[in-house]
mmCIF file of C-alpha atoms and ligand atoms in Angstrom:
data_model
loop_
_atom_site.group_PDB
_atom_site.id
_atom_site.type_symbol
_atom_site.label_atom_id
_atom_site.label_comp_id
_atom_site.label_asym_id
_atom_site.label_seq_id
_atom_site.Cartn_x
_atom_site.Cartn_y
_atom_site.Cartn_z
ATOM 1 C CA MET A 21 34.407 -4.340 -22.184
ATOM 2 C CA LYS A 22 35.494 -0.941 -23.494
ATOM 3 C CA GLU A 23 39.083 -0.190 -22.470
ATOM 4 C CA PRO A 24 39.267 2.626 -19.930
ATOM 5 C CA ASP A 25 41.097 5.803 -20.725
ATOM 6 C CA THR A 26 44.773 5.695 -19.645
ATOM 7 C CA ASP A 27 44.626 9.090 -17.909
ATOM 8 C CA GLN A 28 41.732 7.856 -15.827
ATOM 9 C CA LEU A 29 43.638 4.674 -14.925
ATOM 10 C CA LEU A 30 46.581 6.756 -13.755
ATOM 11 C CA GLU A 31 44.330 9.066 -11.765
ATOM 12 C CA VAL A 32 42.781 6.110 -9.941
ATOM 13 C CA ALA A 33 46.194 4.486 -9.362
ATOM 14 C CA VAL A 34 47.392 7.722 -7.734
ATOM 15 C CA SER A 35 44.239 8.109 -5.600
ATOM 16 C CA SER A 36 44.351 4.492 -4.551
ATOM 17 C CA ALA A 37 48.053 4.611 -3.553
ATOM 18 C CA HIS A 38 47.376 7.820 -1.618
ATOM 19 C CA ALA A 39 44.379 6.262 0.130
ATOM 20 C CA ALA A 40 46.542 3.364 1.338
ATOM 21 C CA GLY A 41 49.623 5.418 2.202
ATOM 22 C CA ASP A 42 47.743 8.249 3.893
ATOM 23 C CA HIS A 43 45.784 5.775 6.013
ATOM 24 C CA ALA A 44 49.008 4.124 7.198
ATOM 25 C CA MET A 45 50.601 7.523 7.792
ATOM 26 C CA ARG A 46 47.661 8.927 9.770
ATOM 27 C CA ASN A 47 47.657 5.807 11.942
ATOM 28 C CA ARG A 48 51.399 5.430 12.317
ATOM 29 C CA MET A 49 51.130 5.448 16.124
ATOM 30 C CA ARG A 50 49.547 1.985 15.636
ATOM 31 C CA ARG A 51 52.502 0.767 13.570
ATOM 32 C CA ARG A 52 53.351 -2.041 15.977
ATOM 33 C CA GLU A 53 49.872 -3.656 15.936
ATOM 34 C CA THR A 54 50.669 -6.984 14.295
ATOM 35 C CA GLU A 55 48.380 -9.429 12.577
ATOM 36 C CA GLU A 56 51.092 -12.106 12.164
ATOM 37 C CA VAL A 57 54.739 -12.306 13.177
ATOM 38 C CA PHE A 58 57.363 -14.402 11.351
ATOM 39 C CA ALA A 59 61.072 -14.821 12.064
ATOM 40 C CA HIS A 60 62.061 -12.256 9.410
ATOM 41 C CA ASP A 61 58.822 -10.460 8.575
ATOM 42 C CA ILE A 62 55.571 -9.127 10.010
ATOM 43 C CA LYS A 63 52.087 -8.472 8.796
ATOM 44 C CA LEU A 64 50.432 -5.439 10.373
ATOM 45 C CA LYS A 65 46.799 -4.626 10.976
ATOM 46 C CA LEU A 66 47.558 -1.458 8.994
ATOM 47 C CA ASP A 67 48.658 -3.563 5.982
ATOM 48 C CA ILE A 68 45.168 -5.005 5.830
ATOM 49 C CA GLU A 69 43.307 -1.767 6.559
ATOM 50 C CA SER A 70 45.382 0.177 4.029
ATOM 51 C CA GLN A 71 44.725 -2.403 1.330
ATOM 52 C CA GLU A 72 40.980 -2.050 1.993
ATOM 53 C CA LYS A 73 41.325 1.710 1.510
ATOM 54 C CA ALA A 74 43.161 1.196 -1.793
ATOM 55 C CA PHE A 75 40.638 -1.393 -3.031
ATOM 56 C CA LYS A 76 37.708 0.875 -2.177
ATOM 57 C CA VAL A 77 39.027 3.631 -4.435
ATOM 58 C CA ILE A 78 39.481 1.123 -7.272
ATOM 59 C CA ASN A 79 36.112 -0.576 -6.759
ATOM 60 C CA ASP A 80 34.277 2.758 -6.621
ATOM 61 C CA ALA A 81 35.886 3.912 -9.881
ATOM 62 C CA PHE A 82 35.858 0.579 -11.738
ATOM 63 C CA PRO A 83 33.407 -1.893 -10.162
ATOM 64 C CA GLY A 84 34.004 -4.433 -12.943
ATOM 65 C CA HIS A 85 37.780 -4.626 -12.569
ATOM 66 C CA ALA A 86 39.726 -7.316 -10.709
ATOM 67 C CA VAL A 87 41.988 -6.605 -7.735
ATOM 68 C CA LEU A 88 45.029 -8.510 -6.531
ATOM 69 C CA GLY A 89 46.686 -7.485 -3.296
ATOM 70 C CA GLU A 90 49.536 -8.588 -1.088
ATOM 71 C CA GLU A 91 47.098 -8.989 1.784
ATOM 72 C CA GLY A 92 44.905 -11.930 0.946
ATOM 73 C CA ASP A 93 43.203 -11.598 -2.433
ATOM 74 C CA MET A 94 45.514 -13.736 -4.569
ATOM 75 C CA ARG A 95 43.917 -14.136 -7.996
ATOM 76 C CA ARG A 96 45.424 -12.635 -11.138
ATOM 77 C CA ASP A 97 42.429 -12.289 -13.416
ATOM 78 C CA THR A 98 43.651 -11.477 -16.926
ATOM 79 C CA SER A 99 40.172 -11.612 -18.496
ATOM 80 C CA ARG A 100 39.533 -8.043 -17.298
ATOM 81 C CA PRO A 101 41.674 -5.120 -16.110
ATOM 82 C CA CYS A 102 43.481 -6.192 -12.942
ATOM 83 C CA TRP A 103 44.808 -3.873 -10.243
ATOM 84 C CA ILE A 104 47.882 -5.014 -8.316
ATOM 85 C CA VAL A 105 48.300 -3.446 -4.888
ATOM 86 C CA ASP A 106 50.935 -3.492 -2.181
ATOM 87 C CA PRO A 107 49.442 -1.250 0.515
ATOM 88 C CA ILE A 108 52.681 -0.998 2.522
ATOM 89 C CA ASP A 109 55.878 -2.110 0.814
ATOM 90 C CA GLY A 110 58.618 -2.004 3.416
ATOM 91 C CA THR A 111 56.359 -3.091 6.254
ATOM 92 C CA VAL A 112 59.258 -3.806 8.623
ATOM 93 C CA ASN A 113 60.703 -0.318 7.993
ATOM 94 C CA PHE A 114 57.302 1.257 8.584
ATOM 95 C CA SER A 115 56.797 -0.700 11.774
ATOM 96 C CA HIS A 116 60.145 0.489 13.159
ATOM 97 C CA GLY A 117 59.488 4.121 12.240
ATOM 98 C CA MET A 118 61.937 4.151 9.308
ATOM 99 C CA PRO A 119 60.573 6.469 6.598
ATOM 100 C CA ILE A 120 61.483 4.257 3.607
ATOM 101 C CA TRP A 121 58.222 2.559 2.717
ATOM 102 C CA CYS A 122 55.550 3.129 0.104
ATOM 103 C CA SER A 123 52.153 2.221 -1.252
ATOM 104 C CA SER A 124 52.213 0.741 -4.713
ATOM 105 C CA VAL A 125 49.371 0.401 -7.225
ATOM 106 C CA ALA A 126 49.535 -0.820 -10.834
ATOM 107 C CA VAL A 127 46.831 -1.706 -13.335
ATOM 108 C CA GLU A 128 47.259 -4.364 -16.008
ATOM 109 C CA ILE A 129 45.194 -4.971 -19.115
ATOM 110 C CA ASN A 130 45.806 -8.270 -20.940
ATOM 111 C CA GLY A 131 48.715 -8.893 -18.578
ATOM 112 C CA GLU A 132 50.466 -5.592 -19.414
ATOM 113 C CA VAL A 133 50.779 -2.688 -17.009
ATOM 114 C CA ARG A 134 49.139 0.516 -18.308
ATOM 115 C CA ALA A 135 49.607 2.842 -15.331
ATOM 116 C CA GLY A 136 51.299 2.785 -11.945
ATOM 117 C CA CYS A 137 51.952 4.839 -8.852
ATOM 118 C CA VAL A 138 54.468 4.413 -6.024
ATOM 119 C CA TYR A 139 53.785 6.816 -3.170
ATOM 120 C CA LEU A 140 56.165 7.455 -0.242
ATOM 121 C CA PRO A 141 54.120 9.392 2.324
ATOM 122 C CA GLU A 142 56.962 10.128 4.751
ATOM 123 C CA MET A 143 59.373 11.226 2.027
ATOM 124 C CA ASP A 144 56.627 13.168 0.242
ATOM 125 C CA GLU A 145 57.451 11.543 -3.101
ATOM 126 C CA CYS A 146 54.988 10.253 -5.631
ATOM 127 C CA TYR A 147 56.280 8.327 -8.662
ATOM 128 C CA THR A 148 53.919 7.887 -11.581
ATOM 129 C CA ALA A 149 53.812 6.676 -15.167
ATOM 130 C CA SER A 150 51.259 5.594 -17.716
ATOM 131 C CA LEU A 151 51.477 4.373 -21.279
ATOM 132 C CA ASP A 152 50.735 7.930 -22.404
ATOM 133 C CA GLN A 153 52.701 9.825 -19.772
ATOM 134 C CA PRO A 154 56.400 9.726 -18.935
ATOM 135 C CA SER A 155 57.737 8.649 -15.570
ATOM 136 C CA GLU A 156 57.704 11.429 -13.066
ATOM 137 C CA CYS A 157 58.401 12.082 -9.403
ATOM 138 C CA ASN A 158 56.150 14.795 -7.977
ATOM 139 C CA GLY A 159 55.445 15.979 -11.521
ATOM 140 C CA HIS A 160 59.100 16.154 -12.632
ATOM 141 C CA ARG A 161 60.500 13.860 -15.328
ATOM 142 C CA ILE A 162 62.912 11.229 -14.068
ATOM 143 C CA GLN A 163 65.534 9.164 -15.836
ATOM 144 C CA PRO A 164 68.018 6.445 -14.922
ATOM 145 C CA SER A 165 71.732 7.061 -14.456
ATOM 146 C CA GLY A 166 74.236 6.685 -17.262
ATOM 147 C CA ALA A 167 76.712 4.645 -15.190
ATOM 148 C CA ALA A 168 78.383 2.148 -17.459
ATOM 149 C CA SER A 169 80.919 0.448 -15.281
ATOM 150 C CA LEU A 170 80.289 -1.787 -12.309
ATOM 151 C CA ASP A 171 82.957 -0.201 -10.156
ATOM 152 C CA GLU A 172 80.996 3.070 -10.045
ATOM 153 C CA ALA A 173 77.633 1.391 -9.401
ATOM 154 C CA LEU A 174 75.338 1.694 -6.410
ATOM 155 C CA ILE A 175 73.324 -1.525 -6.339
ATOM 156 C CA LEU A 176 70.241 -2.069 -4.185
ATOM 157 C CA THR A 177 69.085 -5.479 -3.055
ATOM 158 C CA GLY A 178 66.964 -7.164 -0.400
ATOM 159 C CA LEU A 179 66.704 -10.293 1.681
ATOM 160 C CA THR A 180 63.582 -12.371 1.379
ATOM 161 C CA LYS A 181 61.669 -13.258 4.532
ATOM 162 C CA ASN A 182 62.596 -16.907 3.903
ATOM 163 C CA VAL A 183 66.319 -16.252 4.179
ATOM 164 C CA LYS A 184 68.340 -19.124 5.656
ATOM 165 C CA ALA A 185 71.975 -19.879 6.446
ATOM 166 C CA ASN A 186 73.971 -20.300 3.225
ATOM 167 C CA SER A 187 71.222 -18.653 1.203
ATOM 168 C CA PRO A 188 72.415 -17.741 -2.333
ATOM 169 C CA ALA A 189 71.426 -14.141 -1.491
ATOM 170 C CA PHE A 190 74.533 -13.926 0.718
ATOM 171 C CA ASN A 191 76.776 -15.050 -2.141
ATOM 172 C CA VAL A 192 75.150 -12.464 -4.404
ATOM 173 C CA PHE A 193 75.675 -9.787 -1.761
ATOM 174 C CA GLU A 194 79.335 -10.710 -1.412
ATOM 175 C CA SER A 195 80.008 -10.832 -5.101
ATOM 176 C CA MET A 196 78.172 -7.555 -5.855
ATOM 177 C CA SER A 197 79.914 -5.844 -2.930
ATOM 178 C CA LEU A 198 83.323 -6.838 -4.257
ATOM 179 C CA HIS A 199 82.564 -5.530 -7.757
ATOM 180 C CA ALA A 200 80.384 -2.462 -7.197
ATOM 181 C CA ARG A 201 81.084 0.791 -5.372
ATOM 182 C CA LYS A 202 78.381 -0.023 -2.795
ATOM 183 C CA VAL A 203 75.543 -2.429 -2.195
ATOM 184 C CA ARG A 204 72.666 -1.308 0.017
ATOM 185 C CA ILE A 205 69.639 -2.978 1.563
ATOM 186 C CA MET A 206 67.065 -0.216 2.048
ATOM 187 C CA GLY A 207 64.064 -2.472 2.812
ATOM 188 C CA ALA A 208 61.377 -1.588 0.265
ATOM 189 C CA ALA A 209 61.687 -3.063 -3.210
ATOM 190 C CA ALA A 210 59.298 -0.672 -4.956
ATOM 191 C CA VAL A 211 61.223 2.284 -3.543
ATOM 192 C CA ASP A 212 64.513 0.698 -4.663
ATOM 193 C CA ILE A 213 63.224 0.296 -8.198
ATOM 194 C CA CYS A 214 61.987 3.902 -8.285
ATOM 195 C CA HIS A 215 65.475 4.937 -7.184
ATOM 196 C CA VAL A 216 66.861 3.158 -10.249
ATOM 197 C CA ALA A 217 64.222 4.888 -12.392
ATOM 198 C CA SER A 218 65.305 8.284 -11.081
ATOM 199 C CA GLY A 219 69.071 7.701 -11.240
ATOM 200 C CA ARG A 220 69.714 7.681 -7.472
ATOM 201 C CA ALA A 221 70.829 4.050 -7.745
ATOM 202 C CA ASP A 222 72.098 2.118 -10.748
ATOM 203 C CA ALA A 223 70.498 -1.286 -10.229
ATOM 204 C CA TYR A 224 68.234 -3.381 -8.043
ATOM 205 C CA VAL A 225 68.244 -7.162 -7.842
ATOM 206 C CA GLU A 226 66.499 -9.596 -5.510
ATOM 207 C CA THR A 227 65.412 -13.215 -5.268
ATOM 208 C CA GLY A 228 62.028 -13.959 -3.717
ATOM 209 C CA ILE A 229 60.327 -10.695 -4.532
ATOM 210 C CA TYR A 230 56.608 -10.635 -5.382
ATOM 211 C CA LEU A 231 54.570 -9.302 -8.264
ATOM 212 C CA TRP A 232 52.944 -6.597 -6.078
ATOM 213 C CA ASP A 233 56.410 -5.321 -5.050
ATOM 214 C CA VAL A 234 57.514 -4.774 -8.640
ATOM 215 C CA ALA A 235 54.395 -4.233 -10.801
ATOM 216 C CA ALA A 236 54.057 -0.437 -10.483
ATOM 217 C CA ALA A 237 57.716 0.384 -9.843
ATOM 218 C CA GLY A 238 58.989 -1.835 -12.670
ATOM 219 C CA PHE A 239 56.619 -0.129 -15.095
ATOM 220 C CA ILE A 240 57.692 3.329 -13.872
ATOM 221 C CA ALA A 241 61.319 2.265 -14.321
ATOM 222 C CA ARG A 242 60.749 0.992 -17.898
ATOM 223 C CA GLN A 243 58.840 4.117 -18.874
ATOM 224 C CA ALA A 244 61.774 6.158 -17.513
ATOM 225 C CA GLY A 245 64.177 4.226 -19.759
ATOM 226 C CA ALA A 246 65.476 1.621 -17.293
ATOM 227 C CA ARG A 247 65.566 -2.076 -18.069
ATOM 228 C CA THR A 248 63.716 -4.733 -16.046
ATOM 229 C CA GLU A 249 63.883 -8.497 -16.281
ATOM 230 C CA VAL A 250 62.275 -11.399 -14.478
ATOM 231 C CA LEU A 251 65.333 -13.632 -14.202
ATOM 232 C CA LYS A 252 63.329 -16.566 -12.902
ATOM 233 C CA GLU A 253 59.671 -17.228 -12.037
ATOM 234 C CA LEU A 254 59.497 -18.955 -8.649
ATOM 235 C CA GLY A 255 55.727 -19.625 -8.537
ATOM 236 C CA GLU A 256 52.867 -18.038 -6.582
ATOM 237 C CA PHE A 257 53.759 -14.535 -7.820
ATOM 238 C CA LYS A 258 57.331 -14.877 -6.537
ATOM 239 C CA MET A 259 60.351 -14.202 -8.737
ATOM 240 C CA GLN A 260 63.997 -13.326 -9.161
ATOM 241 C CA TYR A 261 63.998 -9.767 -10.503
ATOM 242 C CA LEU A 262 66.529 -7.357 -11.950
ATOM 243 C CA CYS A 263 66.143 -3.663 -12.762
ATOM 244 C CA THR A 264 69.078 -1.645 -14.059
ATOM 245 C CA ASN A 265 69.826 1.698 -15.633
ATOM 246 C CA GLY A 266 70.389 -0.155 -18.957
ATOM 247 C CA PRO A 267 74.130 0.089 -19.636
ATOM 248 C CA LEU A 268 74.912 -2.089 -16.577
ATOM 249 C CA HIS A 269 72.262 -4.701 -17.274
ATOM 250 C CA ASN A 270 74.310 -7.473 -18.834
ATOM 251 C CA ASP A 271 77.221 -7.165 -16.391
ATOM 252 C CA ILE A 272 74.967 -7.298 -13.322
ATOM 253 C CA ARG A 273 72.875 -10.096 -14.786
ATOM 254 C CA LYS A 274 76.026 -12.146 -15.403
ATOM 255 C CA LEU A 275 77.400 -11.483 -11.922
ATOM 256 C CA PHE A 276 74.092 -12.379 -10.334
ATOM 257 C CA ILE A 277 73.676 -15.609 -12.257
ATOM 258 C CA GLU A 278 77.254 -16.674 -11.542
ATOM 259 C CA SER A 279 76.960 -16.056 -7.811
ATOM 260 C CA ALA A 280 73.342 -17.044 -7.013
HETATM 261 C C1 LIG B 29 59.338 -6.526 1.300
HETATM 262 C C2 LIG B 29 60.240 -5.748 0.367
HETATM 263 C C3 LIG B 29 61.661 -5.825 0.841
HETATM 264 C C4 LIG B 29 62.078 -7.165 0.384
HETATM 265 C C5 LIG B 29 61.240 -8.254 0.992
HETATM 266 C C6 LIG B 29 59.730 -7.970 1.051
HETATM 267 P P1 LIG B 29 56.813 -6.066 2.128
HETATM 268 O O1 LIG B 29 57.980 -6.295 0.998
HETATM 269 O O2 LIG B 29 59.911 -4.752 -0.338
HETATM 270 O O3 LIG B 29 62.531 -4.856 0.259
HETATM 271 O O4 LIG B 29 63.436 -7.385 0.624
HETATM 272 O O5 LIG B 29 61.509 -9.433 0.264
HETATM 273 O O6 LIG B 29 59.021 -8.522 0.004
HETATM 274 O O7 LIG B 29 56.602 -7.415 2.746
HETATM 275 O O8 LIG B 29 57.323 -5.075 3.096
HETATM 276 O O9 LIG B 29 55.648 -5.599 1.336
#
């Protein structure tokens, strides 16, 4: 199969993320219609509908490509270009009417991301990058912060839906909070990682995050000059993941590993 042009991949990633995000946004009065409810998470009807919107854009443009989405279709086909979609990252935020959520679309060829888009409809921000184009937010170049010492760092993290009493995530939170200026849980991993890419935050770390949460945003962050690392693979697309501005990487990695 002839490799598609990178500009075209980016264009489709952007259209697909907009199709998902705009659908959720237009239907936000239905944000409490649940498909499944868990103790610390929910799946919405709009998650599923928005993923269908994103997949349609991809399938129309590239009928031969594979798709992998948070909602259901769980195969990572590396024999052909594979699109990785999270139609609503930050579903709980979205469902409560908090504006921090996004639609995330990345495309991989031979297991490497070539283009990605993270779109925040309510914040009117669209983060993009491709192998040929730098990381941008709404068409403006972005870059990570230059913070080099932990005591000036703003670190973002999250709590997996499987959180339990005495979960290592609480130890990590405590230890980071005691060393950094602030630790925040904003509720949408892809948004957090884009904040590291654009210098609003200095690092993001989480255990139990999924490939579709990090595929586009991690690529955007790397193309902006940030550093990303899968600290541990946890199976079924789940992982322990770190993204930093670069200078803080080793210190935060060490702190995380010591406290997790
Ligand atoms: C969620 C995240 C959130 C994280 C959760 C979860 P969803 O994704 O982005 O920040 O802490 O582990 O994965 O379920 O809203 O797409």
